[in-house]
Structures are given as structure tokens and as C-alpha cells.
Tab-separated table of C-alpha atoms and ligand atoms in Angstrom:
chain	number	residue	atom	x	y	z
A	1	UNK	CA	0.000	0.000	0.000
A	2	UNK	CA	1.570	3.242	-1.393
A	3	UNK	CA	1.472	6.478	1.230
A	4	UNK	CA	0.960	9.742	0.053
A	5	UNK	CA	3.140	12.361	2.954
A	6	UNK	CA	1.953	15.433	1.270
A	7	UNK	CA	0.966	17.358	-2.447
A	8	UNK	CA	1.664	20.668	-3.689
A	9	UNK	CA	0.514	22.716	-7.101
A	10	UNK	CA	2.830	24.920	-9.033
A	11	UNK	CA	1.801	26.519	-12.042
A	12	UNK	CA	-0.836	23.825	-12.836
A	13	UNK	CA	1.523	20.795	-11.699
A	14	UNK	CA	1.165	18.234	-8.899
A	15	UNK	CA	3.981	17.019	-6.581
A	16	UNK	CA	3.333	14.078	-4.502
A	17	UNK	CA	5.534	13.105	-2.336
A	18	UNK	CA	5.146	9.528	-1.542
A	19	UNK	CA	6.505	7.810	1.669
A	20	UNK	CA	9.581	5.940	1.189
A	21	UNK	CA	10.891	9.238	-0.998
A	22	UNK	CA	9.553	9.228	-4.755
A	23	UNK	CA	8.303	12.052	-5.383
A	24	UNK	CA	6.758	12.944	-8.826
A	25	UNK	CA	4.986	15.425	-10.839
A	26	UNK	CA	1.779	15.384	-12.361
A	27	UNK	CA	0.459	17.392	-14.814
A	28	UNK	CA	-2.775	18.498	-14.880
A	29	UNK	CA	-4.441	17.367	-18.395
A	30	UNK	CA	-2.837	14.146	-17.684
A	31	UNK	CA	-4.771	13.504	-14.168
A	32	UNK	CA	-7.811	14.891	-16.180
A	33	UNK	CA	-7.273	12.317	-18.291
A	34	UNK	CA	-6.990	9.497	-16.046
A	35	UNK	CA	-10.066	10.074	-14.064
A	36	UNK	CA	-11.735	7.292	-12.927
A	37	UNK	CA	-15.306	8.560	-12.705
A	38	UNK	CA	-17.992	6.598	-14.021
A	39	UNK	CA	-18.453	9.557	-17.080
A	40	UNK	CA	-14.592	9.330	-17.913
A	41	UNK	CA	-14.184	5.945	-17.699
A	42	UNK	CA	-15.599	2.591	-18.544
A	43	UNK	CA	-14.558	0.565	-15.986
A	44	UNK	CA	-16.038	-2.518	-17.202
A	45	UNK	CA	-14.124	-2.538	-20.300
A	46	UNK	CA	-10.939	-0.623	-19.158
A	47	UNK	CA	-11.255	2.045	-21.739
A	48	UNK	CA	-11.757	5.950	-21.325
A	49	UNK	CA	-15.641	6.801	-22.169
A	50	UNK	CA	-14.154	10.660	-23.430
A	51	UNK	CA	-12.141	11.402	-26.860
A	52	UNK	CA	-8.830	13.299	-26.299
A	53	UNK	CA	-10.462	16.426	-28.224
A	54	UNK	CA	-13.294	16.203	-25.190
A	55	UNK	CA	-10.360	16.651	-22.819
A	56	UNK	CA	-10.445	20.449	-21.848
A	57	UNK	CA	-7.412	22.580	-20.463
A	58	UNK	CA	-8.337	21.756	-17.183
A	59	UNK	CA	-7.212	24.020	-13.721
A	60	UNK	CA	-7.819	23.003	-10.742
A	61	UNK	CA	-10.032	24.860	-8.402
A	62	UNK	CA	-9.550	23.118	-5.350
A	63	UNK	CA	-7.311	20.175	-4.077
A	64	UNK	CA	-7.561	18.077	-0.995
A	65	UNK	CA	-5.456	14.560	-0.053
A	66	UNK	CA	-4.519	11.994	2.608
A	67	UNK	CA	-2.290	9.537	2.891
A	68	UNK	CA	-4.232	6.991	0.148
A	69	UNK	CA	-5.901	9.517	-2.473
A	70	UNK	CA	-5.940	12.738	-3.896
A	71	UNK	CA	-8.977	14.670	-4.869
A	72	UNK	CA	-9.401	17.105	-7.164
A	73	UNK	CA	-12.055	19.673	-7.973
A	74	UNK	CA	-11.962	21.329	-11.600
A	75	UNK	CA	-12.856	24.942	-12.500
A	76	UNK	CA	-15.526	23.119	-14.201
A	77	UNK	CA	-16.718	21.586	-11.129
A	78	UNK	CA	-15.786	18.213	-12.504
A	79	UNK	CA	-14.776	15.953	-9.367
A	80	UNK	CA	-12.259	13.302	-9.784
A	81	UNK	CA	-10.772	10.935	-7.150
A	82	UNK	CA	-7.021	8.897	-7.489
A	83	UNK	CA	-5.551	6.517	-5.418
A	84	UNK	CA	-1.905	6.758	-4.247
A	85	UNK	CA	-1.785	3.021	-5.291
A	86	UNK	CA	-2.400	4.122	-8.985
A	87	UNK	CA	-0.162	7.227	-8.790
A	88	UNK	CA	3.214	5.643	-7.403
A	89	UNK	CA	3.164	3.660	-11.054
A	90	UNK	CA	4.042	6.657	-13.027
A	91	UNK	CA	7.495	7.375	-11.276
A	92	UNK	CA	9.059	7.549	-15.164
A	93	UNK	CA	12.137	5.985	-14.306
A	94	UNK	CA	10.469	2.623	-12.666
A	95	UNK	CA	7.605	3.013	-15.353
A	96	UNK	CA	10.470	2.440	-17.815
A	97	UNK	CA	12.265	-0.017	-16.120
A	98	UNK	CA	9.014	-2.308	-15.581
A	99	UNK	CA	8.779	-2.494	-18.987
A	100	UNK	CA	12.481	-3.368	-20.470
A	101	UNK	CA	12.346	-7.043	-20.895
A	102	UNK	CA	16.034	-8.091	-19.744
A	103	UNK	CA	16.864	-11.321	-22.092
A	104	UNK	CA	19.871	-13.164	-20.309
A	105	UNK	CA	22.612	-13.716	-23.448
A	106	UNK	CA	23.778	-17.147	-24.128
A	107	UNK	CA	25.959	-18.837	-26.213
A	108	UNK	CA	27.048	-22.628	-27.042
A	109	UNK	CA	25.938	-25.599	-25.463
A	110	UNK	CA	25.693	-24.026	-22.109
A	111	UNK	CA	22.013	-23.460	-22.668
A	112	UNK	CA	21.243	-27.012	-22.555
A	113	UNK	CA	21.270	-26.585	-18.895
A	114	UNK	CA	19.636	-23.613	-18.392
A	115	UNK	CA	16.239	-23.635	-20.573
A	116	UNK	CA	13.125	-25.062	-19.012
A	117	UNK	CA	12.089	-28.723	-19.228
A	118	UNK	CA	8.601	-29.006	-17.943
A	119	UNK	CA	6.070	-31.577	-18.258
A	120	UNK	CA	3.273	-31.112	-20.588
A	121	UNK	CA	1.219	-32.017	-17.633
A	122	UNK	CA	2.647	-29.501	-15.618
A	123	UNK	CA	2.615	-26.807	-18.297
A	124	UNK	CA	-1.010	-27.463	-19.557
A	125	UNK	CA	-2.221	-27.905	-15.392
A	126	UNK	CA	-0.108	-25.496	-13.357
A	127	UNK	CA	0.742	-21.983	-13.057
A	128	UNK	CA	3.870	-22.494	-11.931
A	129	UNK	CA	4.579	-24.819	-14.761
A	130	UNK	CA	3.473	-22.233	-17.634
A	131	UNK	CA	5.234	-19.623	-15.122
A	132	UNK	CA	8.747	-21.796	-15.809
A	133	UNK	CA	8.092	-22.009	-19.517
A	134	UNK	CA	7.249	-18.233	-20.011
A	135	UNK	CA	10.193	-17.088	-18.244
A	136	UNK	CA	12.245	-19.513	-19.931
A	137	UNK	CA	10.988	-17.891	-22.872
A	138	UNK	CA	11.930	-14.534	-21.835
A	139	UNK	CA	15.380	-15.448	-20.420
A	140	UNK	CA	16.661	-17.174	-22.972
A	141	UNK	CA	14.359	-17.369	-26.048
A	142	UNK	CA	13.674	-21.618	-25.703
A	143	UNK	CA	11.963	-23.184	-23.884
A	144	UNK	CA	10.871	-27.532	-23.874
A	145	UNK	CA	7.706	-28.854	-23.189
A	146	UNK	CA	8.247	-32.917	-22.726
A	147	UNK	CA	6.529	-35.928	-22.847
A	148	UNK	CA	3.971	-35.120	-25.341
A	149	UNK	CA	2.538	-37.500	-27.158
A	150	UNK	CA	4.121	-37.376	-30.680
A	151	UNK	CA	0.834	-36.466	-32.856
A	152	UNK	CA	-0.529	-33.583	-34.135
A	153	UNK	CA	-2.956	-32.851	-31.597
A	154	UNK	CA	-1.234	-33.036	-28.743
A	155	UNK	CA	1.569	-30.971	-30.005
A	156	UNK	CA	-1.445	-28.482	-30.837
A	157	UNK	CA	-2.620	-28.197	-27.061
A	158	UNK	CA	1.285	-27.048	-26.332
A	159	UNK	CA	0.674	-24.817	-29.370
A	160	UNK	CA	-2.660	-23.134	-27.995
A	161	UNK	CA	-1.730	-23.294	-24.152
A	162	UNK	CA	1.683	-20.867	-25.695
A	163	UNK	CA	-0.628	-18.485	-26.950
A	164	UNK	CA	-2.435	-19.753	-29.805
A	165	UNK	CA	-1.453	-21.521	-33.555
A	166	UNK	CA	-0.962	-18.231	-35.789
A	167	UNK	CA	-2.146	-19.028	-39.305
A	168	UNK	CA	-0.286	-18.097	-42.141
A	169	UNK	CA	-0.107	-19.500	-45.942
A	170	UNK	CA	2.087	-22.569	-44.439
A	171	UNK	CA	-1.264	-23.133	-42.666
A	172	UNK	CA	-2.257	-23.602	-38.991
A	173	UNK	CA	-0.271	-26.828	-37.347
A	174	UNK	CA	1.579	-28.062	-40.070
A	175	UNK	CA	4.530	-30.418	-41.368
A	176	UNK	CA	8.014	-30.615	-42.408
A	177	UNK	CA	8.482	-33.367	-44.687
A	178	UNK	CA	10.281	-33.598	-47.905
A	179	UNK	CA	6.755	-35.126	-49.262
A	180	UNK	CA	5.492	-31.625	-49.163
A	181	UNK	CA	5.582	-29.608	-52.492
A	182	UNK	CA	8.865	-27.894	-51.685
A	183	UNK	CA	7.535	-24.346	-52.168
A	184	UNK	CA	10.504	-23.809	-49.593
A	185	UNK	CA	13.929	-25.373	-48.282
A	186	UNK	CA	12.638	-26.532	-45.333
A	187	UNK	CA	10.873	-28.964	-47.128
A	188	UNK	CA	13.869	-30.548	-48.394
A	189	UNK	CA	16.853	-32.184	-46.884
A	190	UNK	CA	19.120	-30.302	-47.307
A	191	UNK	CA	21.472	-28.211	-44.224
A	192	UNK	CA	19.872	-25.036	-43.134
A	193	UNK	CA	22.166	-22.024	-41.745
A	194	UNK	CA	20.754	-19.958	-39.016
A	195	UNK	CA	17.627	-18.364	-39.833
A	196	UNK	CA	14.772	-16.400	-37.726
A	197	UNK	CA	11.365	-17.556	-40.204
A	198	UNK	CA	8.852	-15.044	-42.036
A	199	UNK	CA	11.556	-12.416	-42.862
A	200	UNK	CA	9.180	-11.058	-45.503
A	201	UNK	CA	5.992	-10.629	-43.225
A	202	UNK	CA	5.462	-7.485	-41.754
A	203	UNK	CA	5.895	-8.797	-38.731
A	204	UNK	CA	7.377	-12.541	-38.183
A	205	UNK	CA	6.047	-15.090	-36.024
A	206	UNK	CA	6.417	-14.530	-32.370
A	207	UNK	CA	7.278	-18.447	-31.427
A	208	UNK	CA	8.428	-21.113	-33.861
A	209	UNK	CA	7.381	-24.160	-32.096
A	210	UNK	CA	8.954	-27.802	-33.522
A	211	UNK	CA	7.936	-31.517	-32.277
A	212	UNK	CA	9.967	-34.145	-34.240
A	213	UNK	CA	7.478	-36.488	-34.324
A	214	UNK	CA	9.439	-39.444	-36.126
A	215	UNK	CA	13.078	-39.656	-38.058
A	216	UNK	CA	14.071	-43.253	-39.738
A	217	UNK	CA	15.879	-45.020	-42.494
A	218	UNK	CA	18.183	-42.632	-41.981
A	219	UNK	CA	20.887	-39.744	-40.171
A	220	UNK	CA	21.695	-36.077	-39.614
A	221	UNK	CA	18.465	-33.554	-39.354
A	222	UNK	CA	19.855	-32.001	-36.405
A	223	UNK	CA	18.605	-28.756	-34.683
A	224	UNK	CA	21.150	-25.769	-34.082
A	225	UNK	CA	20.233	-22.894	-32.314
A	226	UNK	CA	21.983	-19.553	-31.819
A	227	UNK	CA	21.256	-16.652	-29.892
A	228	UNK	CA	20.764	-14.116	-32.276
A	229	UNK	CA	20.804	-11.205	-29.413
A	230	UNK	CA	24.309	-12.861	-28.375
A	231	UNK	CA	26.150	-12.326	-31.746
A	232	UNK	CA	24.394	-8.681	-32.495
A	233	UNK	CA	26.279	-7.419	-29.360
A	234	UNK	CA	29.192	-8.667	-30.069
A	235	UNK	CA	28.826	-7.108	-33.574
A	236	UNK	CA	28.355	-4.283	-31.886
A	237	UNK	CA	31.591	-4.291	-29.861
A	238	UNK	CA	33.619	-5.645	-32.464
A	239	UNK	CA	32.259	-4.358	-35.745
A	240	UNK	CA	29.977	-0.870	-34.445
A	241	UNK	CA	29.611	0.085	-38.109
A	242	UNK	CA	28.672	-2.788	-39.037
A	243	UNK	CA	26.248	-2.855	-36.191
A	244	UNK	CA	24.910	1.072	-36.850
A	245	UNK	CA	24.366	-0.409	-40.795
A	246	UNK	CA	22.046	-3.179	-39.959
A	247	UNK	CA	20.206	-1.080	-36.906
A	248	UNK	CA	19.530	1.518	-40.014
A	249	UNK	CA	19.386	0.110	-43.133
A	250	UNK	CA	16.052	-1.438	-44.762
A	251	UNK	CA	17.074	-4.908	-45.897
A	252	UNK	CA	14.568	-6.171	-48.263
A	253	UNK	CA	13.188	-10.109	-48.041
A	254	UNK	CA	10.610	-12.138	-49.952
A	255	UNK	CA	8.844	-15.516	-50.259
A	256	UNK	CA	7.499	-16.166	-53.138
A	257	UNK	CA	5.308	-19.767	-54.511
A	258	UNK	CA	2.091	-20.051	-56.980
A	259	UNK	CA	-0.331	-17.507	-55.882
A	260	UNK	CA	1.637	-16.038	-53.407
A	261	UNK	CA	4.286	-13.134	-53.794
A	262	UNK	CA	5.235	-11.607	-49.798
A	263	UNK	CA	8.260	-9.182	-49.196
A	264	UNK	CA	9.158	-7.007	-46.507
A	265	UNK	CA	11.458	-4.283	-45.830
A	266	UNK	CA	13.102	-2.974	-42.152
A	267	UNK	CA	16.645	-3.616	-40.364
A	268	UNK	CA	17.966	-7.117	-39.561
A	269	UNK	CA	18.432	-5.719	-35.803
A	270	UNK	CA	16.084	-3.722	-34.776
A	271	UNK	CA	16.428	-1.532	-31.138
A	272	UNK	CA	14.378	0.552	-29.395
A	273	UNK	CA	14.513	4.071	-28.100
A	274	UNK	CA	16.915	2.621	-24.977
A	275	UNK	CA	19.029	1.322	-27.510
A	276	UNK	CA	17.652	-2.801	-26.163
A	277	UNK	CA	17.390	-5.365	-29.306
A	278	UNK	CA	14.290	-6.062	-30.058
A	279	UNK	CA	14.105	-8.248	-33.096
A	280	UNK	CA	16.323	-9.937	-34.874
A	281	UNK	CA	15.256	-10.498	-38.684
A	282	UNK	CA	17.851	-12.476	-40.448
A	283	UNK	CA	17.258	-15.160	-43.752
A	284	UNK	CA	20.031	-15.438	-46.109
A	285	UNK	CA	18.725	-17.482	-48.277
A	286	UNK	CA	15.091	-14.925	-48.500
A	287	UNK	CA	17.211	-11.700	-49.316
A	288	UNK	CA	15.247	-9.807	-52.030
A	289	UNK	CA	17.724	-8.929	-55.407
A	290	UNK	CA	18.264	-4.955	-54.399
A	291	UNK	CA	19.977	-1.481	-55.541
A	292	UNK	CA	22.110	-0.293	-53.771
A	293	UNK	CA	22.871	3.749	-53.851
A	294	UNK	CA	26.396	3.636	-54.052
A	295	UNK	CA	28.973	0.828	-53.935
A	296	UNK	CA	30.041	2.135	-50.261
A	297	UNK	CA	26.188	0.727	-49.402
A	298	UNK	CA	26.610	-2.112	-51.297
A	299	UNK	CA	29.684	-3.089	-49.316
A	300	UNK	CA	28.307	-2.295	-46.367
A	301	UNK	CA	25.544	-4.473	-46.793
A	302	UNK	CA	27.641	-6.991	-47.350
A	303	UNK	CA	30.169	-6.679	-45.078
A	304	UNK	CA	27.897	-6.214	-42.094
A	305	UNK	CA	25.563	-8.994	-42.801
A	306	UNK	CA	28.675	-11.112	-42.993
A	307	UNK	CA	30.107	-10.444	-40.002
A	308	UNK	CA	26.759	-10.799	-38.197
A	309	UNK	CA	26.615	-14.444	-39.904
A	310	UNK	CA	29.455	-15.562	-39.172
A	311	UNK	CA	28.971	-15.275	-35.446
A	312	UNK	CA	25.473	-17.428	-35.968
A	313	UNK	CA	27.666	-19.977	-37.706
A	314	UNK	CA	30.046	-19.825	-35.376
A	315	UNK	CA	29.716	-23.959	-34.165
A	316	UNK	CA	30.988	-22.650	-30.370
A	317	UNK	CA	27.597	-20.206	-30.174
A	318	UNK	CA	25.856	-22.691	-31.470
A	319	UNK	CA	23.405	-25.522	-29.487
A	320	UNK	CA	22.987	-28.151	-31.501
A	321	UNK	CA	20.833	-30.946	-30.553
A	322	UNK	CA	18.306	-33.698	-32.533
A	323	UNK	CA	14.319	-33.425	-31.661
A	324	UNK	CA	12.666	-36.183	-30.369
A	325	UNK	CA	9.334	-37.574	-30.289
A	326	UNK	CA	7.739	-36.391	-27.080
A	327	UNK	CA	10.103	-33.175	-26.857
A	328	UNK	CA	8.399	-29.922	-28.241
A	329	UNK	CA	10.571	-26.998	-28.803
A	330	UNK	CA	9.343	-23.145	-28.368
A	331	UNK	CA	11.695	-20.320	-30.416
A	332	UNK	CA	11.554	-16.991	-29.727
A	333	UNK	CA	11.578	-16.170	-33.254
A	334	UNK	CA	12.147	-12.489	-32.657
A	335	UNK	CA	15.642	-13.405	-30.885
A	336	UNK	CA	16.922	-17.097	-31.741
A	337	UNK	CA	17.775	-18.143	-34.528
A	338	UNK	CA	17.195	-21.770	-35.725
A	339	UNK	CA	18.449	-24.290	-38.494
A	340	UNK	CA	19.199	-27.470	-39.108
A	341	UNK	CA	21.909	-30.381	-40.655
A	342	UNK	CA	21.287	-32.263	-43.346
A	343	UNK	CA	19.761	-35.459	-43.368
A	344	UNK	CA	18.177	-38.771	-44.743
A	345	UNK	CA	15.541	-40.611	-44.290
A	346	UNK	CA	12.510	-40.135	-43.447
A	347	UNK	CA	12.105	-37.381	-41.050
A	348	UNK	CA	9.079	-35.293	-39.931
A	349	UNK	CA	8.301	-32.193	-37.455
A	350	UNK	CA	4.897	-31.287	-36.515
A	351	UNK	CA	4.249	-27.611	-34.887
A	352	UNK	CA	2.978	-24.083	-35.027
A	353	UNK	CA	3.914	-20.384	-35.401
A	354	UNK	CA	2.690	-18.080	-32.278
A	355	UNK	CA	2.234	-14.721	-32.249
A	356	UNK	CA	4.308	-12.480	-30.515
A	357	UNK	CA	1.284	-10.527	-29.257
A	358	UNK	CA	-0.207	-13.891	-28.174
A	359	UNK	CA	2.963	-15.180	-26.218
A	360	UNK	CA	3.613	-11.931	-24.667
A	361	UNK	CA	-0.065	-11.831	-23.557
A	362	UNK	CA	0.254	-14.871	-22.036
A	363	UNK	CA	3.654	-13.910	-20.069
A	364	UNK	CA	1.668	-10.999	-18.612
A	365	UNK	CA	-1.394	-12.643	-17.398
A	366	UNK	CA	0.870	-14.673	-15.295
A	367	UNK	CA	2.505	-11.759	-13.827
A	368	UNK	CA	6.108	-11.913	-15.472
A	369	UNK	CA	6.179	-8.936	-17.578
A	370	UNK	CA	4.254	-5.859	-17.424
B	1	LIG	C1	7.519	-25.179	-42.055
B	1	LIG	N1	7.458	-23.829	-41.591
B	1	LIG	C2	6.071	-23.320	-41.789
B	1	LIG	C3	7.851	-23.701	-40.216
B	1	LIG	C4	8.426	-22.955	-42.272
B	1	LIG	C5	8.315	-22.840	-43.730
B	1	LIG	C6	9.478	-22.107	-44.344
B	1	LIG	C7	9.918	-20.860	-43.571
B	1	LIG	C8	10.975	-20.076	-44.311
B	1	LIG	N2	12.171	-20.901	-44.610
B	1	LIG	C9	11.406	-18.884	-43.513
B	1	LIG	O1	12.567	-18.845	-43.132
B	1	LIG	O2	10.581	-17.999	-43.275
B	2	LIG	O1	13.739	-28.911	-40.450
B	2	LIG	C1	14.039	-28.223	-39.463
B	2	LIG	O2	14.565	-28.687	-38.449
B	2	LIG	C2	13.769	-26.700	-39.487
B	2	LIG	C3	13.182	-26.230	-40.781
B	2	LIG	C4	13.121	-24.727	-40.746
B	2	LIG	O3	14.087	-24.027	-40.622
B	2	LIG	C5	11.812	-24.063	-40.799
B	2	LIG	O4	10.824	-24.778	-40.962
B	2	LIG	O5	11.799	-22.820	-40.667
């Protein structure tokens, strides 16, 4: 329970000073804003019931608090009423903070030890299983749900309980097989460097999940993983051109099969205004042709996507690992990147793209992200 010691108004401003020592400023169209009353706000819905071009200049004509709320009458005689509890959030430096998701780097086979193994049971039953499995998520961008049975369906409940199977012209739940019309690589045998999937969407999957369902006649078709956070900061420390170049520079990417022509545009590393990664978008292989405006941009492009590369193919960053029936596997698809070996045989993964929205949503109903 958050104390408010006392308030003051300058020029239009609140300053609450809170017990414990925070003290922060409020101004006044934003507390108009955020009233609670039953004609500003729906509270059944969690939505504001007035348009920001209904929000007037408000003053204040009178203010009175105690130690849990504030209340404030307008010079419209419009009342309003906030508790100290809701208040303390907007400190801006712990508002920021409570919102940075802090992704723990890895690198190499180290990971093995670290990610989350949890029970389908457990995941699909408890919170404190699906608690495990989220933050494994968020720490380290895998997580494994095990001892599933090895069909379609029951990979689909992991699929759903993650967030929900994101539909896109691969389908819902779908296979790799080499039976499949190979309208793409994955669908073949052959070895697949690090990729993150759906570089030509407008916005990737959130979650690649993968269940090997069955592998025989045959060798290879092994899973390597890379943290694709991991090798951007060292590009950063070792190559910071390189790493400015592919922060900035729209890097074009397409899929294209009968009936279907997709291609996106934006930076392979993409940070946000605190300078955090946020996405790693990286394909080789699904690089659009492009012009270049000068052959210094040209070689940059090169350059910098090689460097970046060749820290995802580095074997000693790498996990690599083969998927087993009963073992489903859950990507962060914004951070890790994923390929595979080579193989023969016949070999077949069952699974599902998430969306990132979906995932996330279901990280923050359990109370491990804001
Ligand atoms: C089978 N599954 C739907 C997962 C992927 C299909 C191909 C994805 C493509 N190689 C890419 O990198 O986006
Ligand atoms: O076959 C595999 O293990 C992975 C295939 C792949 O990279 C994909 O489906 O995106």
C-alpha cells in the first residue's frame, strides 16, 4: 500500500511526495485524463468513455489529499478521485524499467542446462509450470515442453496453451516433410544455416514451435540454435559500423510460390529508443535482389551482414541438438535463430507459429512482464 506524505501545485503541476521518498509530478491534463469517474471511464471494459479532443485545459479549483488519495475539484466543477496506489506507477524511471524485458545472453551448449524442461502435464495444469516455460521464454528465447505425445494434436494443445497456432499460408499446425511440395527449403533435406522464419511478413512469427514427431531409415536432421541477441552485441563491440548499418538500413526479403508473392522491408536488428534489441530479422537465403545507392552501401551491406553471420555460424555459439518424439521446442523467433543439418531418411516435425502478441499476452497474465 503506497502512502501519500503530502501534495503541492505549481503553475498547474502536482507534486506528490510519496513515503519511502519518490516524489513525482503530475500534470494536470494528464490527471484529467486518467479520471476514474464513471463519465470518464468505462470501468467494465478498461477504456476511457471521453475522446482526447473532449479533454479540456483543465485548472484546478480546489485540491484536498490523505495519505491513500488525492482529490481534485476542476474549475468546471468536474470531481475526480485517485488513489496513491495508482499514482506511485508513473514514477518515469520505474515506469520504464518495468517495462524493459532483460533477455539473459547465451551462447554454445551451455544453454542445454539452463532452458526449461517441464512436463506437458505440468505446463497445460499449473501456473507455476506455464510460469517456468514463459520465463524460460523470456530469459533465454527456448523453452521444452516434454513428454507429449508425438501427434498432431497433442503438439497443438502445447501450441494453444503458448498463446495460440498463428495461421499463415504454411497453414495452422503443419509439417516438415520432404513429401510436401517444396515451395521452400525446409521442405527438403538439405542443411539449413541460421535463420529467424517469415523475414518477408510485416511482422514474423512470435514463437516457432517444432515436435519431431518421427526420423528413420536414416541420419543427420539435427537442430542448431543460436542466440541471435548474443552475436548482435558482439557485432556491436567488435564491428559498431557494421552494427549502426544493420540497426539503419532497410534490408529487403521475400517468399514467393504459386499464388503467393510476400516481401518485406526494415533492419535485420532492430532496437528501441533505450538502444535494447528487439528483433532480430535475419534469412540469407530470403534476401530480395536490391539497388544499392552507391557501392560504399553495397559493401556495407555486405560486409555487415557477414560479419553478423558468421557469429550465428560460429559452431561454439551454437546448441545443436536432434528433436525427439515427445520433446516440443518453443523459439523466440524475434531473438533465436534456428536451423538445421542435413539429413536422410525419413524425417518429420509437426508444430505451429505463435504470435508475438499472443505469447507476450500470455507472459503478462501470469505476472512476469508488465
Ligand atoms: C515449415 N514452416 C512453416 C515452419 C516454415 C516454412 C518455411 C519458412 C521459411 N524458410 C522462412 O525462413 O521464413
Ligand atoms: O527442419 C528443421 O529442423 C527446421 C526447418 C526450418 O528451418 C523451418 O521450418 O523454418
Amino acid at each position: 500500500m503506497s502512502r501519500i506524505v503530502s501534495v503541492t501545485v505549481q503553475n498547474q503541476t502536482v507534486r506528490i511526495h510519496f513515503k519511502g521518498g519518490q516524489v513525482t509530478d503530475f500534470e494536470c491534463i494528464w490527471l484529467r485524463d486518467h479520471c476514474r469517474c464513471s463519465t470518464c471511464y468505462h470501468s467494465n471494459t478498461f477504456q476511457r468513455a471521453r475522446h482526447l479532443l473532449d479533454l479540456s485545459d483543465s485548472n484546478i479549483k480546489n485540491i484536498k489529499s490523505d495519505t491513500e488519495h488525492i482529490s481534485i475539484t476542476w474549475d468546471d466543477n468536474h470531481e475526480s478521485i485517485y488513489e496513491a496506489d495508482f499514482l506511485v506507477k508513473f514514477d518515469y524511471k520505474t515506469w520504464v524499467e518495468k517495462r524493459r524485458l532483460v533477455p539473459k545472453l547465451w551462447h554454445g551448449e551451455e544453454i542445454a542446462e539452463k532452458v526449461a524442461k517441464i512436463s506437458v502435464d505440468d505446463f497445460l495444469s499449473s501456473t507455476e509450470g506455464a510460469r517456468e516455460v514463459f520465463q524460460s521464454l523470456l530469459d533465454y528465447g527456448v523453452a521444452l515442453i516434454v513428454n507429449v505425445e508425438p501427434t498432431m494434436e497433442a503438439t497443438e494443445k502445447v501450441c494453444k496453451a503458448l498463446g495460440g497456432v498463428q495461421h499463415t499460408m504454411f497453414g495452422g499446425m503443419w509439417l516438415v516433410h520432404t513429401d510436401i511440395k517444396p515451395t521452400d527449403t525446409a521442405y527438403t533435406n538439405i542443411h539449413l544455416a541460421e535463420h529467424t522464419d517469415n523475414t518477408y511478413f510485416t511482422e514474423a512469427a512470435g514463437l516457432q514451435i517444432f515436435h519431431g514427431l518421427e526420423h528413420t531409415d536414416g541420419t543427420g536432421g539435427e537442430t542448431i540454435l543460436v542466440d541471435g541477441f548474443y552475436g548482435a552485441k558482439l557485432l556491436e563491440k567488435e564491428f559498431p559500423n557494421d552494427y549502426e548499418f544493420l540497426t539503419s538500413f532497410d534490408i529487403d526479403a521475400e517468399f514467393l510460390e504459386d499464388g503467393h508473392h510476400y516481401r518485406h522491408s526494415g533492419p535485420v536488428i532492430t532496437i528501441d529508443k533505450m538502444k535494447d534489441i528487439k528483433q532480430i530479422r535475419f534469412n540469407s537465403y530470403d534476401r530480395t535482389p536490391m539497388a544499392f545507392s552507391s557501392r560504399e552501401e553495397c559493401l556495407a551491406y555486405y560486409r555487415a551482414l557477414k560479419n553478423l553471420s558468421r557469429y550465428y555460424e560460429e559452431p561454439s555459439n551454437q546448441w545443436q541438438f536432434k528433436l525427439t518424439p515427445g520433446v516440443v521446442i518453443a523459439i523466440d523467433n524475434f531473438r533465436v535463430l534456428h536451423g538445421r543439418t542435413s539429413f536422410t531418411g525419413n524425417r518429420i516435425l509437426c508444430g505451429s507459429y505463435v504470435s508475438r502478441s499472443d505469447w507476450l499476452d500470455k507472459a503478462r497474465t501470469l505476472r512476469l512482464i508488465a
